[in-house]
């Protein structure tokens, strides 16, 4: 199992190794994925954002190679005087005078300009590598969010089916009572409205199932993929996180500050390069010239050319490079502050959702289930009507629905925290960075409410997931 977080001290080889060269281009054939690791594996092999980021890394490496290449030499050949009739005879020669030459020139780069330029380009390559890591976790975030949103939608449909069944049975019972003279038309209209509401909510929930499947398929980069029922534990326990430790861990682990640090280093090397720019390169030229019939002779050519930095000493570029360094350092600090702010916002959303989930598990849902059990007992004794029993079932089912909605907020918060920490393992485990040991948060997260403390002792323990038979079949009226 991979360690939580991604080591960022070196280059991006670890992240790039996760991307195979043969990327899937077509839609999925065969069994559809059902678990989160299966969807993640498909996204890592097929998402175009990863291919784009990997290509940018390769482009930056190519620029770094090019920056260190020495300039090519220049070769030339010609004749400054070609077949001048009579010139040789007028000067005692035997015929026309002609000159031929060939020469080679080479720029000699001084002051280590190529090395400095390559160092700046290598920092650009490091930045591209960290951006690849960041893109990879952006894709993971999309996949995780889409996966758990669809999982919540699946659970929501199941609850809406129960609500619709209760509403229909309530309407039927209300109609029968009205026909027998024991009920009113208002009761029948009420349950008819409730039945209609439950039916349209179920239809809308089914729409969210289909759109959620398409969003998940798009998140993995395969929009035509067939997605069936997901397999995961929506009610899995998740750790709590300490805010200060989380902010520090996010700044250490996230790739965005590392990319900004690489940008600072690139600008520092660019400044070094700008400082040595006024030191002139030397152009060396040497050649050979042959003169025919004037009188015949062999000549050597030699030339040294050096620019004299009198007016242009690269003052403007040096000033600009220093400003770029200051800007890059400020950008690094801004990114760290933004990440700390995002961590605070994420932990606030996560803690509130986590607390709401635990209150539902330990207090609200048990009370709703106990209400149903008591109502069933009273109905068996003939002390309450069947509609009262249906109403208790309806309250329990709507409480289950609210519980599922709180689970959706909890998983969204967990995905945000995992994205900031760049966790490879999801859902987060107890050994994740900044996670609080379970023993340290039991008493803090869910204190006993005053009403429960007076009326009854809190329940000893409740299962993470509501039992399948939590809503028991109703007895015949």
Coordinates of C-alpha atoms in Angstrom, one line a residue:
X1 CA 0.0 0.0 0.0
X2 CA 1.3 3.4 -0.9
X3 CA 2.4 5.8 1.8
X4 CA 0.0 8.8 2.4
X5 CA 1.3 11.8 0.6
X6 CA 3.7 12.2 -2.3
X7 CA 7.4 12.9 -1.6
X8 CA 8.3 16.2 -3.3
X9 CA 11.9 16.7 -2.3
X10 CA 13.2 15.4 -5.6
X11 CA 12.0 15.4 -9.2
X12 CA 8.7 14.2 -10.6
X13 CA 9.9 10.8 -11.6
X14 CA 7.6 9.0 -9.1
X15 CA 4.5 10.7 -10.5
X16 CA 5.5 10.2 -14.1
X17 CA 6.2 6.5 -13.6
X18 CA 2.5 6.1 -12.8
X19 CA 1.6 7.1 -16.3
X20 CA 2.0 4.4 -18.9
X21 CA 2.8 5.3 -22.5
X22 CA 0.0 3.3 -24.0
X23 CA -3.0 5.4 -23.0
X24 CA -6.5 4.0 -23.6
X25 CA -8.3 5.8 -26.4
X26 CA -11.6 3.9 -26.7
X27 CA -14.4 3.3 -24.3
X28 CA -14.4 0.4 -21.8
X29 CA -15.4 -3.1 -23.0
X30 CA -16.2 -5.9 -20.7
X31 CA -17.2 -5.7 -17.0
X32 CA -17.8 -2.1 -15.8
X33 CA -15.8 -0.8 -12.9
X34 CA -17.5 -0.8 -9.5
X35 CA -14.9 0.2 -6.9
X36 CA -12.9 3.5 -6.4
X37 CA -9.5 1.9 -7.1
X38 CA -10.8 0.6 -10.4
X39 CA -12.0 4.0 -11.4
X40 CA -8.7 5.6 -10.3
X41 CA -6.7 3.1 -12.4
X42 CA -8.8 3.9 -15.5
X43 CA -8.3 7.7 -14.9
X44 CA -4.6 7.3 -14.6
X45 CA -4.4 5.5 -17.9
X46 CA -6.8 7.5 -19.9
X47 CA -7.3 11.1 -18.7
X48 CA -6.1 13.7 -21.3
X49 CA -5.0 16.1 -18.6
X50 CA -2.3 13.7 -17.5
X51 CA -1.1 13.3 -21.0
X52 CA -1.0 17.0 -21.5
X53 CA 1.0 17.6 -18.3
X54 CA 3.4 14.8 -19.1
X55 CA 4.0 16.3 -22.6
X56 CA 4.7 19.7 -20.9
X57 CA 7.3 18.0 -18.7
X58 CA 9.0 16.5 -21.7
X59 CA 8.9 19.9 -23.5
X60 CA 10.6 21.5 -20.5
X61 CA 13.3 18.8 -20.5
X62 CA 13.9 19.4 -24.2
X63 CA 14.4 23.1 -23.6
X64 CA 16.9 22.3 -20.9
X65 CA 18.9 20.2 -23.2
X66 CA 18.8 22.9 -25.9
X67 CA 19.9 25.6 -23.5
X68 CA 23.3 24.0 -23.0
X69 CA 24.1 23.3 -26.7
X70 CA 27.1 25.1 -28.0
X71 CA 26.6 27.4 -31.1
X72 CA 27.5 25.8 -34.4
X73 CA 30.6 27.0 -36.3
X74 CA 30.2 28.8 -39.6
X75 CA 32.0 27.8 -42.8
X76 CA 32.3 30.0 -45.9
X77 CA 34.1 29.8 -49.3
X78 CA 34.2 32.3 -52.2
X79 CA 36.2 34.5 -54.4
X80 CA 36.7 38.3 -53.9
X81 CA 38.2 38.6 -57.4
X82 CA 37.1 36.1 -60.0
X83 CA 38.6 36.1 -63.6
X84 CA 39.6 39.8 -64.1
X85 CA 40.8 39.9 -67.8
X86 CA 44.1 41.7 -68.4
X87 CA 45.0 42.3 -64.8
X88 CA 47.7 39.7 -64.8
X89 CA 49.4 40.8 -68.0
X90 CA 49.4 44.5 -67.0
X91 CA 51.3 43.6 -63.9
X92 CA 53.8 41.2 -65.5
X93 CA 51.6 38.1 -65.1
X94 CA 50.8 35.5 -67.7
X95 CA 46.9 35.9 -67.7
X96 CA 43.9 36.6 -65.6
X97 CA 44.3 37.1 -61.8
X98 CA 41.8 35.1 -59.6
X99 CA 41.5 34.7 -55.8
X100 CA 39.8 31.9 -53.9
X101 CA 39.3 31.6 -50.1
X102 CA 37.7 29.4 -47.5
X103 CA 37.2 30.3 -43.8
X104 CA 35.7 29.0 -40.6
X105 CA 34.3 31.0 -37.7
X106 CA 33.3 30.0 -34.2
X107 CA 31.6 31.9 -31.3
X108 CA 33.3 31.2 -28.0
X109 CA 30.7 31.6 -25.2
X110 CA 32.2 33.1 -22.1
X111 CA 31.3 33.5 -18.5
X112 CA 29.4 30.2 -18.3
X113 CA 26.4 31.6 -20.0
X114 CA 25.3 28.2 -21.4
X115 CA 25.5 26.6 -18.0
X116 CA 23.5 29.3 -16.3
X117 CA 20.9 29.2 -19.1
X118 CA 20.5 25.4 -18.6
X119 CA 20.2 25.7 -14.9
X120 CA 17.3 28.2 -15.4
X121 CA 15.7 25.8 -17.9
X122 CA 16.1 22.8 -15.5
X123 CA 14.2 24.7 -12.8
X124 CA 11.4 25.2 -15.4
X125 CA 11.5 21.4 -15.9
X126 CA 11.1 20.9 -12.1
X127 CA 8.2 23.3 -12.1
X128 CA 6.5 21.3 -14.9
X129 CA 7.1 18.1 -12.9
X130 CA 5.4 19.5 -9.8
X131 CA 2.5 20.8 -11.9
X132 CA 2.2 17.2 -13.3
X133 CA 1.8 16.0 -9.7
X134 CA -0.8 18.6 -9.0
X135 CA -2.7 17.8 -12.2
X136 CA -2.7 14.1 -11.2
X137 CA -4.3 14.9 -7.8
X138 CA -6.8 17.2 -9.5
X139 CA -7.9 14.2 -11.6
X140 CA -8.0 12.1 -8.4
X141 CA -10.2 14.7 -6.7
X142 CA -12.7 14.7 -9.6
X143 CA -12.9 11.0 -9.6
X144 CA -13.3 10.7 -5.8
X145 CA -16.0 13.5 -5.7
X146 CA -17.9 12.0 -8.6
X147 CA -17.7 8.5 -7.1
X148 CA -19.1 9.4 -3.7
X149 CA -21.7 11.7 -5.2
X150 CA -23.0 8.8 -7.2
X151 CA -22.8 6.5 -4.2
X152 CA -24.9 9.0 -2.2
X153 CA -27.4 9.1 -5.1
X154 CA -27.7 5.4 -5.1
X155 CA -28.5 5.4 -1.4
X156 CA -30.9 8.3 -1.9
X157 CA -32.9 6.4 -4.5
X158 CA -33.3 3.5 -2.1
X159 CA -34.7 5.8 0.5
X160 CA -37.0 7.6 -1.9
X161 CA -38.4 4.2 -3.0
X162 CA -39.2 3.5 0.7
X163 CA -40.8 6.9 1.0
X164 CA -42.9 6.3 -2.1
X165 CA -44.0 3.0 -0.8
X166 CA -45.1 4.5 2.5
X167 CA -46.9 7.4 0.8
X168 CA -48.8 5.1 -1.5
X169 CA -49.8 2.8 1.3
X170 CA -50.8 5.7 3.4
X171 CA -52.9 7.1 0.6
X172 CA -54.6 3.8 0.1
X173 CA -55.4 3.4 3.8
X174 CA -56.6 6.9 4.0
X175 CA -58.9 6.4 1.0
X176 CA -60.3 3.2 2.5
X177 CA -61.0 4.9 5.8
X178 CA -62.7 7.8 4.1
X179 CA -64.9 5.4 2.2
X180 CA -65.8 3.7 5.4
X181 CA -66.7 7.0 7.0
X182 CA -63.8 6.9 9.5
X183 CA -61.6 9.5 7.7
X184 CA -62.0 12.8 5.9
X185 CA -61.4 13.8 2.3
X186 CA -58.7 16.2 3.6
X187 CA -56.7 13.2 4.9
X188 CA -57.0 11.6 1.5
X189 CA -55.9 14.7 -0.3
X190 CA -53.0 15.1 2.1
X191 CA -51.7 11.5 1.5
X192 CA -52.3 12.0 -2.3
X193 CA -50.0 15.1 -2.2
X194 CA -47.4 13.2 -0.2
X195 CA -47.6 10.3 -2.7
X196 CA -47.1 12.7 -5.7
X197 CA -44.2 14.4 -3.9
X198 CA -42.5 11.1 -3.2
X199 CA -42.9 10.0 -6.8
X200 CA -41.5 13.1 -8.3
X201 CA -38.6 13.0 -5.9
X202 CA -37.8 9.5 -6.9
X203 CA -37.9 10.4 -10.6
X204 CA -35.5 13.3 -10.0
X205 CA -33.2 11.1 -7.9
X206 CA -33.1 8.6 -10.9
X207 CA -32.1 11.5 -13.1
X208 CA -29.2 12.3 -10.7
X209 CA -28.2 8.6 -10.9
X210 CA -27.8 8.8 -14.7
X211 CA -26.1 12.2 -14.7
X212 CA -23.8 11.0 -11.9
X213 CA -22.7 8.1 -14.0
X214 CA -21.9 10.3 -16.9
X215 CA -20.0 12.7 -14.7
X216 CA -18.0 9.8 -13.2
X217 CA -17.3 8.5 -16.7
X218 CA -16.1 11.9 -17.8
X219 CA -13.9 12.2 -14.6
X220 CA -12.0 9.1 -15.6
X221 CA -11.5 10.4 -19.2
X222 CA -13.9 7.8 -20.7
X223 CA -17.2 9.5 -21.3
X224 CA -18.7 6.5 -23.1
X225 CA -17.8 4.0 -20.3
X226 CA -20.7 1.9 -18.9
X227 CA -21.0 2.3 -15.2
X228 CA -23.3 0.2 -13.0
X229 CA -23.8 0.0 -9.3
X230 CA -20.9 1.2 -7.2
X231 CA -19.5 -0.9 -4.4
X232 CA -18.3 1.1 -1.3
X233 CA -19.1 1.7 2.3
X234 CA -20.8 5.1 2.5
X235 CA -20.9 4.9 6.3
X236 CA -17.2 4.2 6.8
X237 CA -15.5 5.8 9.8
X238 CA -13.1 8.7 8.9
X239 CA -10.4 10.3 11.1
X240 CA -10.5 13.7 12.6
X241 CA -7.8 16.3 11.8
X242 CA -6.1 19.0 13.8
X243 CA -6.4 22.3 12.0
X244 CA -2.9 23.8 12.8
X245 CA -1.1 20.5 12.0
X246 CA -3.3 20.1 8.9
X247 CA -2.3 23.6 7.6
X248 CA 1.4 22.8 8.2
X249 CA 1.1 19.4 6.6
X250 CA -0.7 20.8 3.5
X251 CA 2.1 23.4 2.9
X252 CA 4.7 20.7 3.2
X253 CA 3.0 18.0 1.1
X254 CA 1.2 20.0 -1.6
X255 CA 3.0 20.4 -5.0
X256 CA 1.9 24.0 -5.5
X257 CA 4.5 25.5 -3.1
X258 CA 7.2 23.2 -4.5
X259 CA 6.4 24.5 -8.0
X260 CA 6.6 28.1 -6.7
X261 CA 9.9 27.3 -5.1
X262 CA 11.2 26.0 -8.4
X263 CA 10.0 29.3 -10.0
X264 CA 12.0 31.3 -7.5
X265 CA 15.1 29.2 -8.3
X266 CA 14.5 29.7 -12.0
X267 CA 14.4 33.4 -11.6
X268 CA 17.5 33.4 -9.5
X269 CA 19.4 31.6 -12.2
X270 CA 17.9 33.9 -14.8
X271 CA 19.3 36.8 -12.8
X272 CA 22.8 35.2 -12.8
X273 CA 22.5 34.8 -16.5
X274 CA 21.4 38.4 -17.0
X275 CA 24.4 39.6 -14.9
X276 CA 27.0 37.9 -17.2
X277 CA 25.3 38.9 -20.4
X278 CA 27.4 42.1 -20.8
X279 CA 30.6 39.9 -20.8
X280 CA 31.1 39.6 -24.6
X281 CA 31.5 36.4 -26.5
X282 CA 34.5 36.0 -28.7
X283 CA 34.2 35.3 -32.4
X284 CA 37.2 33.6 -33.9
X285 CA 37.7 33.4 -37.6
X286 CA 40.5 31.7 -39.6
X287 CA 40.9 30.8 -43.2
X288 CA 43.0 30.3 -46.3
X289 CA 43.2 32.3 -49.6
X290 CA 44.8 31.3 -52.9
X291 CA 45.8 33.9 -55.5
X292 CA 46.5 32.8 -59.1
X293 CA 48.8 34.6 -61.5
X294 CA 49.3 37.8 -59.6
X295 CA 51.8 36.3 -58.9
X296 CA 50.6 33.0 -57.5
X297 CA 50.6 33.0 -53.7
X298 CA 49.1 31.4 -50.6
X299 CA 47.6 33.6 -47.9
X300 CA 46.2 33.0 -44.4
X301 CA 43.2 34.8 -42.9
X302 CA 42.6 35.5 -39.2
X303 CA 40.1 37.6 -37.3
X304 CA 38.9 38.1 -33.7
X305 CA 35.6 39.9 -33.1
X306 CA 34.5 41.1 -29.7
X307 CA 31.4 43.3 -28.9
X308 CA 32.3 46.3 -26.7
X309 CA 29.7 46.7 -23.9
X310 CA 29.7 50.5 -23.8
X311 CA 26.1 51.4 -24.0
X312 CA 24.2 48.2 -23.5
X313 CA 25.3 46.4 -20.4
X314 CA 21.9 44.6 -20.0
X315 CA 20.9 47.0 -17.2
X316 CA 17.2 46.7 -18.0
X317 CA 17.1 42.9 -18.0
X318 CA 19.0 42.7 -14.8
X319 CA 16.6 45.0 -13.1
X320 CA 13.6 43.0 -14.5
X321 CA 15.2 39.7 -13.3
X322 CA 15.5 41.1 -9.7
X323 CA 11.9 42.2 -9.8
X324 CA 10.9 38.7 -11.0
X325 CA 12.6 37.1 -8.0
X326 CA 10.7 39.4 -5.6
X327 CA 7.5 38.6 -7.4
X328 CA 8.2 34.8 -7.3
X329 CA 8.9 34.9 -3.6
X330 CA 5.7 36.8 -2.9
X331 CA 3.8 34.3 -5.1
X332 CA 5.2 31.5 -3.0
X333 CA 4.0 33.1 0.2
X334 CA 0.6 33.8 -1.3
X335 CA 0.3 30.2 -2.3
X336 CA 1.1 29.0 1.2
X337 CA -1.4 31.4 2.7
X338 CA -4.1 30.3 0.2
X339 CA -3.5 26.6 1.0
X340 CA -3.7 27.4 4.7
X341 CA -7.0 29.2 4.1
X342 CA -8.3 26.3 2.0
X343 CA -7.3 23.9 4.8
X344 CA -9.2 25.9 7.3
X345 CA -12.3 26.0 5.1
X346 CA -12.1 22.3 4.4
X347 CA -11.7 21.3 8.0
X348 CA -14.7 23.5 9.0
X349 CA -16.9 21.8 6.4
X350 CA -15.6 18.4 7.3
X351 CA -15.9 18.8 11.1
X352 CA -19.5 20.1 10.9
X353 CA -20.5 17.3 8.6
X354 CA -18.7 14.7 10.7
X355 CA -20.4 15.9 13.8
X356 CA -23.8 15.9 12.2
X357 CA -23.2 12.3 11.0
X358 CA -22.2 11.2 14.5
X359 CA -25.2 12.9 16.1
X360 CA -27.5 11.1 13.6
X361 CA -25.8 7.8 14.3
X362 CA -25.8 8.1 18.1
X363 CA -29.0 10.1 18.9
X364 CA -31.3 11.1 16.1
X365 CA -31.6 7.8 14.2
X366 CA -32.0 5.7 17.3
X367 CA -34.8 7.9 18.5
X368 CA -36.5 7.6 15.2
X369 CA -36.2 3.9 15.2
X370 CA -37.4 3.6 18.7
X371 CA -40.4 5.7 17.8
X372 CA -41.3 3.2 15.0
X373 CA -40.9 0.3 17.4
X374 CA -43.1 1.9 20.0
X375 CA -45.7 2.9 17.4
X376 CA -45.7 -0.7 16.2
X377 CA -46.2 -1.9 19.7
X378 CA -49.1 0.5 20.3
X379 CA -50.6 -0.3 17.0
X380 CA -50.6 -4.0 17.9
X381 CA -52.5 -3.2 21.1
X382 CA -55.0 -1.1 19.1
X383 CA -54.0 2.2 20.9
X384 CA -53.0 4.1 17.7
X385 CA -54.2 4.0 14.1
X386 CA -52.4 2.5 11.2
X387 CA -51.8 6.0 9.7
X388 CA -49.9 6.9 12.9
X389 CA -47.7 3.9 12.2
X390 CA -47.2 5.0 8.6
X391 CA -46.3 8.5 9.8
X392 CA -43.7 7.2 12.2
X393 CA -42.2 5.1 9.3
X394 CA -42.2 8.2 7.1
X395 CA -40.3 10.2 9.8
X396 CA -37.7 7.5 10.1
X397 CA -37.2 7.3 6.4
X398 CA -36.8 11.1 6.0
X399 CA -34.4 11.0 8.9
X400 CA -32.4 8.3 7.0
X401 CA -32.5 10.6 4.0
X402 CA -31.1 13.6 6.0
X403 CA -28.4 11.2 7.4
X404 CA -27.4 10.3 3.9
X405 CA -27.2 14.0 2.9
X406 CA -24.9 14.6 5.8
X407 CA -22.8 11.7 4.6
X408 CA -22.5 13.5 1.2
X409 CA -21.1 16.6 2.9
X410 CA -18.7 14.5 5.0
X411 CA -17.3 12.8 2.0
X412 CA -16.9 16.1 0.1
X413 CA -14.9 17.4 3.0
X414 CA -12.8 14.2 3.1
X415 CA -12.0 14.5 -0.6
X416 CA -11.0 18.2 -0.2
X417 CA -8.6 17.3 2.7
X418 CA -7.1 14.4 0.8
X419 CA -6.6 16.7 -2.2
X420 CA -4.8 19.3 -0.2
X421 CA -2.6 16.7 1.5
X422 CA -2.2 14.8 -1.8
X423 CA -3.1 11.5 -0.2
X424 CA -2.6 8.4 -2.3
X425 CA -4.7 6.3 0.0
X426 CA -8.4 7.2 0.1
X427 CA -10.5 7.1 2.2
X428 CA -8.0 8.7 4.7
X429 CA -6.7 6.4 7.4
X430 CA -5.9 7.0 11.0
X431 CA -2.2 7.4 10.2
X432 CA -2.8 10.2 7.7
X433 CA -0.8 13.5 8.2
X434 CA -2.4 15.7 10.9
X435 CA -5.0 13.0 11.9
X436 CA -6.0 13.0 15.5
X437 CA -5.9 9.7 17.3
X438 CA -9.4 8.3 17.8
X439 CA -9.1 8.2 21.6
X440 CA -8.4 11.9 21.7
X441 CA -11.7 12.9 19.9
X442 CA -14.3 10.5 21.3
X443 CA -15.4 12.8 24.2
X444 CA -15.0 16.0 22.2
X445 CA -16.9 15.3 19.1
X446 CA -20.3 14.0 20.5
X447 CA -21.2 15.2 24.0
X448 CA -24.4 13.9 25.4
X449 CA -27.3 16.3 24.6
X450 CA -29.1 17.8 27.7
X451 CA -32.4 16.2 26.8
X452 CA -30.8 12.7 26.4
X453 CA -28.9 13.1 29.7
X454 CA -32.2 13.8 31.6
X455 CA -34.5 11.4 29.9
X456 CA -32.3 8.4 29.0
X457 CA -28.8 7.2 28.8
X458 CA -27.2 7.5 25.4
X459 CA -27.2 4.2 23.4
X460 CA -24.1 2.1 23.9
X461 CA -23.2 1.6 20.3
X462 CA -24.9 1.8 16.9
X463 CA -23.8 0.3 13.6
X464 CA -22.1 2.5 11.1
X465 CA -24.6 1.7 8.4
X466 CA -28.3 1.4 9.1
X467 CA -29.4 -2.2 9.0
X468 CA -31.3 -3.4 6.0
X469 CA -34.3 -4.3 8.3
X470 CA -34.2 -1.0 10.2
X471 CA -37.6 -0.2 8.6
X472 CA -39.5 -3.3 9.3
X473 CA -42.4 -4.5 7.1
X474 CA -45.7 -3.0 8.3
X475 CA -48.4 -5.4 9.6
X476 CA -51.6 -5.6 7.7
X477 CA -54.2 -3.0 8.7

